[in-house]
Amino acid sequence: MDILLYLIPIALFLGLLGLGAFLWSLKSGQFDDLEGARWRILSDDDIDAKGSPREDTHQD
Amino acid sequence: MGEGTAARDWSAFATPDEVSGREGVCRLELAVDGITCAACMGDIERGLMSLSGVERARLNLSTHRLSVAYDAAALPAEAVVGRVEALGYKAFPFDPARRDDSEREETKELLRSLAVAGFAMMNVMLLSVSVWSGNATDITAGTRDFLHWVSALIALPAGAYAGRPFFRSAWRALRAGRMAMDVPISLGVILTLALSLAETIRGGEEAYFDSAVMLLFFLLVGRYAERAMRRRTRAEAENLAALRAESATRIDPDGRERIVPLSEIRAGDRLVVAPGARIPVDATVESGVSEIDKSLVTGESDPERIEPGASVYGGTLNGSGALVVVASAAADKSLLATVERLMEGAMEARSQRLDLADRAARLYAPVVHSTAALTLLGWVLAGAGWHQSIVIAVSALIITCPCALGLAVPAVQVVAAGALFRSRVLLTNGSALERLAEVDMVVFDKTGTLTDPEPTALNLGDMPDDLLALAGALARRSRHPLAQALAGAGTLSAENVVEHPGEGLEGNVEGRKLRIGSPVFCAAESEAEAVLSRHPGASVIAVHADGMAPAVAAIVQALKPDAAETIAALKARGLEIAIFSGDRPGAVAAVADTLQIADRRAGLGPEAKVAALHALADDGRKVLMVGDGLNDAAALAAAHVSLSPVSGVALARAAADAVFMGNRLAPVIATLDVARSARARMTENLGFSALYNIVAIPVAVSGHVTPLIAALAMSASSIIVTLNALRARA
């Protein structure tokens, strides 16, 4: 059962990673507008003609 | 002197931007009207970002709110709003004093707690399943202890964090000497964690970490859903308030006119009120002559003529003349203040009323807690030893945990509020559902609730067509509320229009000299008497053209299109109907006769309405009050439960338990139907929870609960309660 000493901390670490990701996304306002977000992904405003990301439209 | 010439002082609506945190960056929150699709979002954001000085522009498509951060030094706030309007949308500012961010923070805290509880529940459950299957086979004591310690490591901090909303509210309730559902919940969680920790330290078999975090998780799901629904409703209501532009045009000492938020108006400020605009606050008229439509405030449908020196109430509608008014110094003696004082008293009384869930907690907590205490005593007396007795007693507490009970009511509230939201009814108070279901009498206000806010003419058919067409031309040049009823006739246009304030309008139409206005002004007193005898309760407006006989139109406020069928449907549900109005007896009787309502009371002021409602309450009646005016606000708060149309004044909307949209009364029926269905589901859920506890207590008291049984029983009961709640869609 020694393997548990490795596997359980790994499992917990991965779980905490997910929790941290969720809390971060909550803090950065990603759940504030669920309606708009699904349309925003279709918009090309955030890339310029050459196809590289533009700086000024980055918002959070 | 309208909004065209007054510069709207947009910077008064801006607040420092805390996101960028830089000096000089301001944030403006706007409700945007006219958004139809996702493309609008891109248009507005792109359009604003192309302005130099704009740091951030974000439109929330769910709430139709626009948040713009801009450099106040480089760009005036007017330019930001001007850009949005140039793009073809209407933007209205939120009054910063009225924006409530605390609710938003609380929702986020619940969501964070929910995430932590979810994480803990999944991981602890993983470990618990291993222990359960190990207990059935050949787990060693060392492995079990290790798994218990890991569980403790996760569950204790998670329980302390995720349980805070319950602990706080339980503490508040206890300090106020009340029993609330959160008290047994908090007690259950804390005792469960403490017992499990003690068992883990002792190296025992039974730890209930999974039950404790699962309890928190289920309850947080219910609480978060309830809060999210309330926030959505609140946001919608705030948008509506902003769209109705609750602001005022102030004349500053330098002579400039600026539009400022209502919260910035102080006593002594000079305000401009444009024709057809609402008077923002209680005030005294300084200059200008007009007539005031007080229907929203007192329920009287006849406009009242006002002159310099007259006092006017906030919320009343200005008629044809522009006014300069001075905000009253004696604000605490104003009608608004009286209404607010009455409202506060009534709200206080209402908060004393106990919700269904708290009533259940009041029964539940003593029974369960004394059962646990007796179990402990019983096992000790039976010679089981202190340790075993405590384990059994706490297990009894865990398995009878108030999880299903805690979900029974909020889950139904969420589902029912969602169903009402789709019928365009915004519920501002979850506990209103229980009170709505008990209603046995519906009291309506007349003006603006049963009737349209705008008046219509009754006897146009009696007037000659050519005279009507002439009158229509002149009426279109008037802002007088009664004249609007004639303005639809004909397509002619009037010239040389002269207004005689308080009397009427004079002008030339098709070469004829024409007057509309009071019967005296048009020399039509005898005709007016004849019309009034046929239409008692109507208001009159006379028309006089050279070379033609004068005519008099009877003007009434027309009933809402579905008023008659709504009243009939309510009667069919066995409800008694009454009208409480501030209007004259004649006007009230006309409406009551049409709708066949026997119980009608006219000429009631705010205090009289409240007194009448209290008298009904003393008779044991559960009254639903439906009203929209300032004079109804106190009555709305005093009634057992209340509804307000969204066209009502802000105070009435704030006092009501729910607000309905649109120009129809049908939502009143929908609200009552959903509430009755919801009430039935709540009762079923509470009944099921009671049944569950009746079955579980003997098992627990006899000492047969294992952690596996506790976990299964608790989640099964929660899921059944939640599924039953879904039936509350009506």
PDB file of N, CA, C and O in Angstrom, chain B residues 464-520:
ATOM      1  N   PRO B 464     -69.028  65.557 -34.362  1.00  0.00           N
ATOM      2  CA  PRO B 464     -68.935  65.589 -35.822  1.00  0.00           C
ATOM      3  C   PRO B 464     -67.483  65.342 -36.268  1.00  0.00           C
ATOM      4  O   PRO B 464     -66.556  65.837 -35.628  1.00  0.00           O
ATOM      5  N   ASP B 465     -67.344  64.588 -37.371  1.00  0.00           N
ATOM      6  CA  ASP B 465     -66.008  64.205 -37.821  1.00  0.00           C
ATOM      7  C   ASP B 465     -65.122  65.402 -38.143  1.00  0.00           C
ATOM      8  O   ASP B 465     -63.934  65.408 -37.843  1.00  0.00           O
ATOM      9  N   ASP B 466     -65.734  66.423 -38.783  1.00  0.00           N
ATOM     10  CA  ASP B 466     -64.894  67.559 -39.173  1.00  0.00           C
ATOM     11  C   ASP B 466     -64.393  68.326 -37.954  1.00  0.00           C
ATOM     12  O   ASP B 466     -63.240  68.753 -37.907  1.00  0.00           O
ATOM     13  N   LEU B 467     -65.236  68.421 -36.935  1.00  0.00           N
ATOM     14  CA  LEU B 467     -64.804  69.100 -35.706  1.00  0.00           C
ATOM     15  C   LEU B 467     -63.692  68.300 -35.023  1.00  0.00           C
ATOM     16  O   LEU B 467     -62.727  68.862 -34.507  1.00  0.00           O
ATOM     17  N   LEU B 468     -63.852  66.979 -35.066  1.00  0.00           N
ATOM     18  CA  LEU B 468     -62.867  66.090 -34.449  1.00  0.00           C
ATOM     19  C   LEU B 468     -61.505  66.255 -35.126  1.00  0.00           C
ATOM     20  O   LEU B 468     -60.461  66.300 -34.459  1.00  0.00           O
ATOM     21  N   ALA B 469     -61.533  66.349 -36.462  1.00  0.00           N
ATOM     22  CA  ALA B 469     -60.278  66.500 -37.196  1.00  0.00           C
ATOM     23  C   ALA B 469     -59.614  67.830 -36.850  1.00  0.00           C
ATOM     24  O   ALA B 469     -58.394  67.904 -36.679  1.00  0.00           O
ATOM     25  N   LEU B 470     -60.425  68.877 -36.712  1.00  0.00           N
ATOM     26  CA  LEU B 470     -59.891  70.189 -36.330  1.00  0.00           C
ATOM     27  C   LEU B 470     -59.290  70.114 -34.920  1.00  0.00           C
ATOM     28  O   LEU B 470     -58.187  70.619 -34.678  1.00  0.00           O
ATOM     29  N   ALA B 471     -60.032  69.470 -34.012  1.00  0.00           N
ATOM     30  CA  ALA B 471     -59.573  69.376 -32.625  1.00  0.00           C
ATOM     31  C   ALA B 471     -58.268  68.594 -32.540  1.00  0.00           C
ATOM     32  O   ALA B 471     -57.372  68.946 -31.769  1.00  0.00           O
ATOM     33  N   GLY B 472     -58.175  67.552 -33.360  1.00  0.00           N
ATOM     34  CA  GLY B 472     -56.974  66.714 -33.357  1.00  0.00           C
ATOM     35  C   GLY B 472     -55.744  67.537 -33.692  1.00  0.00           C
ATOM     36  O   GLY B 472     -54.687  67.383 -33.083  1.00  0.00           O
ATOM     37  N   ALA B 473     -55.880  68.449 -34.672  1.00  0.00           N
ATOM     38  CA  ALA B 473     -54.749  69.269 -35.096  1.00  0.00           C
ATOM     39  C   ALA B 473     -54.230  70.106 -33.934  1.00  0.00           C
ATOM     40  O   ALA B 473     -53.023  70.208 -33.713  1.00  0.00           O
ATOM     41  N   LEU B 474     -55.153  70.693 -33.176  1.00  0.00           N
ATOM     42  CA  LEU B 474     -54.741  71.549 -32.063  1.00  0.00           C
ATOM     43  C   LEU B 474     -54.232  70.706 -30.886  1.00  0.00           C
ATOM     44  O   LEU B 474     -53.267  71.079 -30.226  1.00  0.00           O
ATOM     45  N   ALA B 475     -54.897  69.562 -30.660  1.00  0.00           N
ATOM     46  CA  ALA B 475     -54.528  68.716 -29.524  1.00  0.00           C
ATOM     47  C   ALA B 475     -53.105  68.197 -29.668  1.00  0.00           C
ATOM     48  O   ALA B 475     -52.406  67.997 -28.669  1.00  0.00           O
ATOM     49  N   ARG B 476     -52.683  67.987 -30.930  1.00  0.00           N
ATOM     50  CA  ARG B 476     -51.320  67.485 -31.132  1.00  0.00           C
ATOM     51  C   ARG B 476     -50.273  68.493 -30.686  1.00  0.00           C
ATOM     52  O   ARG B 476     -49.132  68.143 -30.460  1.00  0.00           O
ATOM     53  N   ARG B 477     -50.651  69.778 -30.587  1.00  0.00           N
ATOM     54  CA  ARG B 477     -49.692  70.792 -30.170  1.00  0.00           C
ATOM     55  C   ARG B 477     -49.671  70.933 -28.653  1.00  0.00           C
ATOM     56  O   ARG B 477     -48.947  71.771 -28.133  1.00  0.00           O
ATOM     57  N   SER B 478     -50.502  70.184 -27.961  1.00  0.00           N
ATOM     58  CA  SER B 478     -50.602  70.332 -26.515  1.00  0.00           C
ATOM     59  C   SER B 478     -49.913  69.178 -25.814  1.00  0.00           C
ATOM     60  O   SER B 478     -49.835  68.079 -26.342  1.00  0.00           O
ATOM     61  N   ARG B 479     -49.437  69.476 -24.625  1.00  0.00           N
ATOM     62  CA  ARG B 479     -48.883  68.386 -23.813  1.00  0.00           C
ATOM     63  C   ARG B 479     -49.810  68.050 -22.666  1.00  0.00           C
ATOM     64  O   ARG B 479     -49.472  67.261 -21.796  1.00  0.00           O
ATOM     65  N   HIS B 480     -50.953  68.691 -22.643  1.00  0.00           N
ATOM     66  CA  HIS B 480     -51.896  68.422 -21.571  1.00  0.00           C
ATOM     67  C   HIS B 480     -52.341  66.963 -21.647  1.00  0.00           C
ATOM     68  O   HIS B 480     -52.668  66.470 -22.717  1.00  0.00           O
ATOM     69  N   PRO B 481     -52.320  66.253 -20.528  1.00  0.00           N
ATOM     70  CA  PRO B 481     -52.645  64.825 -20.577  1.00  0.00           C
ATOM     71  C   PRO B 481     -54.010  64.531 -21.196  1.00  0.00           C
ATOM     72  O   PRO B 481     -54.164  63.556 -21.937  1.00  0.00           O
ATOM     73  N   LEU B 482     -55.007  65.374 -20.917  1.00  0.00           N
ATOM     74  CA  LEU B 482     -56.340  65.097 -21.460  1.00  0.00           C
ATOM     75  C   LEU B 482     -56.387  65.314 -22.959  1.00  0.00           C
ATOM     76  O   LEU B 482     -57.086  64.612 -23.689  1.00  0.00           O
ATOM     77  N   ALA B 483     -55.613  66.307 -23.438  1.00  0.00           N
ATOM     78  CA  ALA B 483     -55.635  66.609 -24.871  1.00  0.00           C
ATOM     79  C   ALA B 483     -55.085  65.442 -25.684  1.00  0.00           C
ATOM     80  O   ALA B 483     -55.475  65.231 -26.834  1.00  0.00           O
ATOM     81  N   GLN B 484     -54.208  64.640 -25.073  1.00  0.00           N
ATOM     82  CA  GLN B 484     -53.614  63.514 -25.797  1.00  0.00           C
ATOM     83  C   GLN B 484     -54.686  62.553 -26.318  1.00  0.00           C
ATOM     84  O   GLN B 484     -54.509  61.891 -27.331  1.00  0.00           O
ATOM     85  N   ALA B 485     -55.809  62.506 -25.610  1.00  0.00           N
ATOM     86  CA  ALA B 485     -56.867  61.585 -26.017  1.00  0.00           C
ATOM     87  C   ALA B 485     -57.499  62.008 -27.338  1.00  0.00           C
ATOM     88  O   ALA B 485     -58.085  61.187 -28.043  1.00  0.00           O
ATOM     89  N   LEU B 486     -57.385  63.299 -27.694  1.00  0.00           N
ATOM     90  CA  LEU B 486     -57.962  63.768 -28.956  1.00  0.00           C
ATOM     91  C   LEU B 486     -56.913  63.833 -30.061  1.00  0.00           C
ATOM     92  O   LEU B 486     -57.240  64.013 -31.229  1.00  0.00           O
ATOM     93  N   ALA B 487     -55.641  63.689 -29.691  1.00  0.00           N
ATOM     94  CA  ALA B 487     -54.563  63.993 -30.629  1.00  0.00           C
ATOM     95  C   ALA B 487     -54.506  63.029 -31.802  1.00  0.00           C
ATOM     96  O   ALA B 487     -53.871  63.320 -32.817  1.00  0.00           O
ATOM     97  N   GLY B 488     -55.182  61.879 -31.678  1.00  0.00           N
ATOM     98  CA  GLY B 488     -55.095  60.895 -32.753  1.00  0.00           C
ATOM     99  C   GLY B 488     -55.958  61.241 -33.957  1.00  0.00           C
ATOM    100  O   GLY B 488     -55.791  60.651 -35.023  1.00  0.00           O
ATOM    101  N   ALA B 489     -56.887  62.202 -33.813  1.00  0.00           N
ATOM    102  CA  ALA B 489     -57.874  62.426 -34.876  1.00  0.00           C
ATOM    103  C   ALA B 489     -57.328  63.324 -35.976  1.00  0.00           C
ATOM    104  O   ALA B 489     -56.691  64.340 -35.711  1.00  0.00           O
ATOM    105  N   GLY B 490     -57.620  62.960 -37.246  1.00  0.00           N
ATOM    106  CA  GLY B 490     -57.312  63.819 -38.387  1.00  0.00           C
ATOM    107  C   GLY B 490     -55.837  63.946 -38.681  1.00  0.00           C
ATOM    108  O   GLY B 490     -54.983  63.429 -37.961  1.00  0.00           O
ATOM    109  N   THR B 491     -55.532  64.653 -39.794  1.00  0.00           N
ATOM    110  CA  THR B 491     -54.136  64.829 -40.176  1.00  0.00           C
ATOM    111  C   THR B 491     -53.835  66.302 -40.423  1.00  0.00           C
ATOM    112  O   THR B 491     -52.801  66.635 -40.989  1.00  0.00           O
ATOM    113  N   LEU B 492     -54.768  67.181 -40.029  1.00  0.00           N
ATOM    114  CA  LEU B 492     -54.567  68.615 -40.279  1.00  0.00           C
ATOM    115  C   LEU B 492     -53.473  69.138 -39.358  1.00  0.00           C
ATOM    116  O   LEU B 492     -53.071  68.484 -38.415  1.00  0.00           O
ATOM    117  N   SER B 493     -52.982  70.364 -39.672  1.00  0.00           N
ATOM    118  CA  SER B 493     -52.041  70.960 -38.733  1.00  0.00           C
ATOM    119  C   SER B 493     -52.510  72.363 -38.363  1.00  0.00           C
ATOM    120  O   SER B 493     -53.187  73.042 -39.133  1.00  0.00           O
ATOM    121  N   ALA B 494     -52.136  72.751 -37.167  1.00  0.00           N
ATOM    122  CA  ALA B 494     -52.628  74.015 -36.607  1.00  0.00           C
ATOM    123  C   ALA B 494     -51.577  75.108 -36.735  1.00  0.00           C
ATOM    124  O   ALA B 494     -50.382  74.835 -36.738  1.00  0.00           O
ATOM    125  N   GLU B 495     -52.044  76.365 -36.838  1.00  0.00           N
ATOM    126  CA  GLU B 495     -51.130  77.512 -36.905  1.00  0.00           C
ATOM    127  C   GLU B 495     -51.485  78.499 -35.809  1.00  0.00           C
ATOM    128  O   GLU B 495     -52.591  78.481 -35.278  1.00  0.00           O
ATOM    129  N   ASN B 496     -50.538  79.416 -35.564  1.00  0.00           N
ATOM    130  CA  ASN B 496     -50.753  80.503 -34.601  1.00  0.00           C
ATOM    131  C   ASN B 496     -51.292  79.977 -33.266  1.00  0.00           C
ATOM    132  O   ASN B 496     -52.247  80.521 -32.721  1.00  0.00           O
ATOM    133  N   VAL B 497     -50.683  78.904 -32.777  1.00  0.00           N
ATOM    134  CA  VAL B 497     -51.207  78.316 -31.541  1.00  0.00           C
ATOM    135  C   VAL B 497     -50.763  79.145 -30.339  1.00  0.00           C
ATOM    136  O   VAL B 497     -49.590  79.470 -30.192  1.00  0.00           O
ATOM    137  N   VAL B 498     -51.723  79.542 -29.544  1.00  0.00           N
ATOM    138  CA  VAL B 498     -51.439  80.298 -28.322  1.00  0.00           C
ATOM    139  C   VAL B 498     -51.946  79.471 -27.154  1.00  0.00           C
ATOM    140  O   VAL B 498     -53.065  78.955 -27.198  1.00  0.00           O
ATOM    141  N   GLU B 499     -51.138  79.354 -26.137  1.00  0.00           N
ATOM    142  CA  GLU B 499     -51.573  78.583 -24.992  1.00  0.00           C
ATOM    143  C   GLU B 499     -52.051  79.514 -23.886  1.00  0.00           C
ATOM    144  O   GLU B 499     -51.399  80.500 -23.562  1.00  0.00           O
ATOM    145  N   HIS B 500     -53.217  79.244 -23.358  1.00  0.00           N
ATOM    146  CA  HIS B 500     -53.710  79.971 -22.190  1.00  0.00           C
ATOM    147  C   HIS B 500     -53.565  79.014 -21.012  1.00  0.00           C
ATOM    148  O   HIS B 500     -54.399  78.137 -20.830  1.00  0.00           O
ATOM    149  N   PRO B 501     -52.502  79.191 -20.235  1.00  0.00           N
ATOM    150  CA  PRO B 501     -52.211  78.183 -19.209  1.00  0.00           C
ATOM    151  C   PRO B 501     -53.392  77.956 -18.282  1.00  0.00           C
ATOM    152  O   PRO B 501     -54.029  78.902 -17.840  1.00  0.00           O
ATOM    153  N   GLY B 502     -53.666  76.688 -18.040  1.00  0.00           N
ATOM    154  CA  GLY B 502     -54.750  76.338 -17.133  1.00  0.00           C
ATOM    155  C   GLY B 502     -56.118  76.435 -17.762  1.00  0.00           C
ATOM    156  O   GLY B 502     -57.116  76.055 -17.154  1.00  0.00           O
ATOM    157  N   GLU B 503     -56.217  76.991 -18.991  1.00  0.00           N
ATOM    158  CA  GLU B 503     -57.528  77.118 -19.640  1.00  0.00           C
ATOM    159  C   GLU B 503     -57.612  76.269 -20.901  1.00  0.00           C
ATOM    160  O   GLU B 503     -58.529  75.491 -21.076  1.00  0.00           O
ATOM    161  N   GLY B 504     -56.636  76.431 -21.764  1.00  0.00           N
ATOM    162  CA  GLY B 504     -56.682  75.651 -22.987  1.00  0.00           C
ATOM    163  C   GLY B 504     -55.789  76.231 -24.060  1.00  0.00           C
ATOM    164  O   GLY B 504     -54.904  77.050 -23.784  1.00  0.00           O
ATOM    165  N   LEU B 505     -56.037  75.810 -25.286  1.00  0.00           N
ATOM    166  CA  LEU B 505     -55.226  76.204 -26.429  1.00  0.00           C
ATOM    167  C   LEU B 505     -56.108  76.903 -27.456  1.00  0.00           C
ATOM    168  O   LEU B 505     -57.272  76.524 -27.650  1.00  0.00           O
ATOM    169  N   GLU B 506     -55.539  77.891 -28.126  1.00  0.00           N
ATOM    170  CA  GLU B 506     -56.268  78.581 -29.174  1.00  0.00           C
ATOM    171  C   GLU B 506     -55.388  78.573 -30.414  1.00  0.00           C
ATOM    172  O   GLU B 506     -54.177  78.727 -30.307  1.00  0.00           O
ATOM    173  N   GLY B 507     -55.991  78.417 -31.609  1.00  0.00           N
ATOM    174  CA  GLY B 507     -55.169  78.433 -32.810  1.00  0.00           C
ATOM    175  C   GLY B 507     -56.017  78.428 -34.064  1.00  0.00           C
ATOM    176  O   GLY B 507     -57.255  78.395 -33.996  1.00  0.00           O
ATOM    177  N   ASN B 508     -55.365  78.499 -35.207  1.00  0.00           N
ATOM    178  CA  ASN B 508     -56.073  78.469 -36.491  1.00  0.00           C
ATOM    179  C   ASN B 508     -55.834  77.135 -37.175  1.00  0.00           C
ATOM    180  O   ASN B 508     -54.692  76.719 -37.329  1.00  0.00           O
ATOM    181  N   VAL B 509     -56.937  76.504 -37.574  1.00  0.00           N
ATOM    182  CA  VAL B 509     -56.815  75.269 -38.341  1.00  0.00           C
ATOM    183  C   VAL B 509     -57.707  75.406 -39.574  1.00  0.00           C
ATOM    184  O   VAL B 509     -58.893  75.753 -39.435  1.00  0.00           O
ATOM    185  N   GLU B 510     -57.148  75.214 -40.764  1.00  0.00           N
ATOM    186  CA  GLU B 510     -57.935  75.323 -41.994  1.00  0.00           C
ATOM    187  C   GLU B 510     -58.648  76.671 -42.062  1.00  0.00           C
ATOM    188  O   GLU B 510     -59.800  76.752 -42.497  1.00  0.00           O
ATOM    189  N   GLY B 511     -58.003  77.718 -41.549  1.00  0.00           N
ATOM    190  CA  GLY B 511     -58.606  79.038 -41.610  1.00  0.00           C
ATOM    191  C   GLY B 511     -59.669  79.296 -40.564  1.00  0.00           C
ATOM    192  O   GLY B 511     -60.270  80.368 -40.529  1.00  0.00           O
ATOM    193  N   ARG B 512     -59.963  78.317 -39.743  1.00  0.00           N
ATOM    194  CA  ARG B 512     -60.952  78.529 -38.682  1.00  0.00           C
ATOM    195  C   ARG B 512     -60.255  78.805 -37.371  1.00  0.00           C
ATOM    196  O   ARG B 512     -59.230  78.195 -37.067  1.00  0.00           O
ATOM    197  N   LYS B 513     -60.858  79.702 -36.574  1.00  0.00           N
ATOM    198  CA  LYS B 513     -60.338  79.937 -35.235  1.00  0.00           C
ATOM    199  C   LYS B 513     -60.892  78.838 -34.328  1.00  0.00           C
ATOM    200  O   LYS B 513     -62.102  78.565 -34.343  1.00  0.00           O
ATOM    201  N   LEU B 514     -59.983  78.184 -33.564  1.00  0.00           N
ATOM    202  CA  LEU B 514     -60.388  76.994 -32.827  1.00  0.00           C
ATOM    203  C   LEU B 514     -59.858  77.068 -31.401  1.00  0.00           C
ATOM    204  O   LEU B 514     -58.769  77.582 -31.160  1.00  0.00           O
ATOM    205  N   ARG B 515     -60.676  76.575 -30.470  1.00  0.00           N
ATOM    206  CA  ARG B 515     -60.214  76.511 -29.079  1.00  0.00           C
ATOM    207  C   ARG B 515     -60.459  75.101 -28.553  1.00  0.00           C
ATOM    208  O   ARG B 515     -61.518  74.520 -28.839  1.00  0.00           O
ATOM    209  N   ILE B 516     -59.491  74.555 -27.801  1.00  0.00           N
ATOM    210  CA  ILE B 516     -59.810  73.374 -26.994  1.00  0.00           C
ATOM    211  C   ILE B 516     -59.361  73.655 -25.567  1.00  0.00           C
ATOM    212  O   ILE B 516     -58.403  74.392 -25.344  1.00  0.00           O
ATOM    213  N   GLY B 517     -60.091  73.080 -24.612  1.00  0.00           N
ATOM    214  CA  GLY B 517     -59.720  73.323 -23.226  1.00  0.00           C
ATOM    215  C   GLY B 517     -60.906  73.130 -22.312  1.00  0.00           C
ATOM    216  O   GLY B 517     -61.781  72.302 -22.591  1.00  0.00           O
ATOM    217  N   SER B 518     -60.933  73.895 -21.237  1.00  0.00           N
ATOM    218  CA  SER B 518     -62.000  73.718 -20.263  1.00  0.00           C
ATOM    219  C   SER B 518     -63.335  74.174 -20.863  1.00  0.00           C
ATOM    220  O   SER B 518     -63.351  75.009 -21.775  1.00  0.00           O
ATOM    221  N   PRO B 519     -64.473  73.625 -20.391  1.00  0.00           N
ATOM    222  CA  PRO B 519     -65.779  74.026 -20.929  1.00  0.00           C
ATOM    223  C   PRO B 519     -65.985  75.541 -20.840  1.00  0.00           C
ATOM    224  O   PRO B 519     -66.562  76.132 -21.757  1.00  0.00           O
ATOM    225  N   VAL B 520     -65.514  76.185 -19.786  1.00  0.00           N
ATOM    226  CA  VAL B 520     -65.687  77.639 -19.647  1.00  0.00           C
ATOM    227  C   VAL B 520     -64.940  78.365 -20.763  1.00  0.00           C
ATOM    228  O   VAL B 520     -65.455  79.268 -21.414  1.00  0.00           O
TER     229      VAL B 520
END
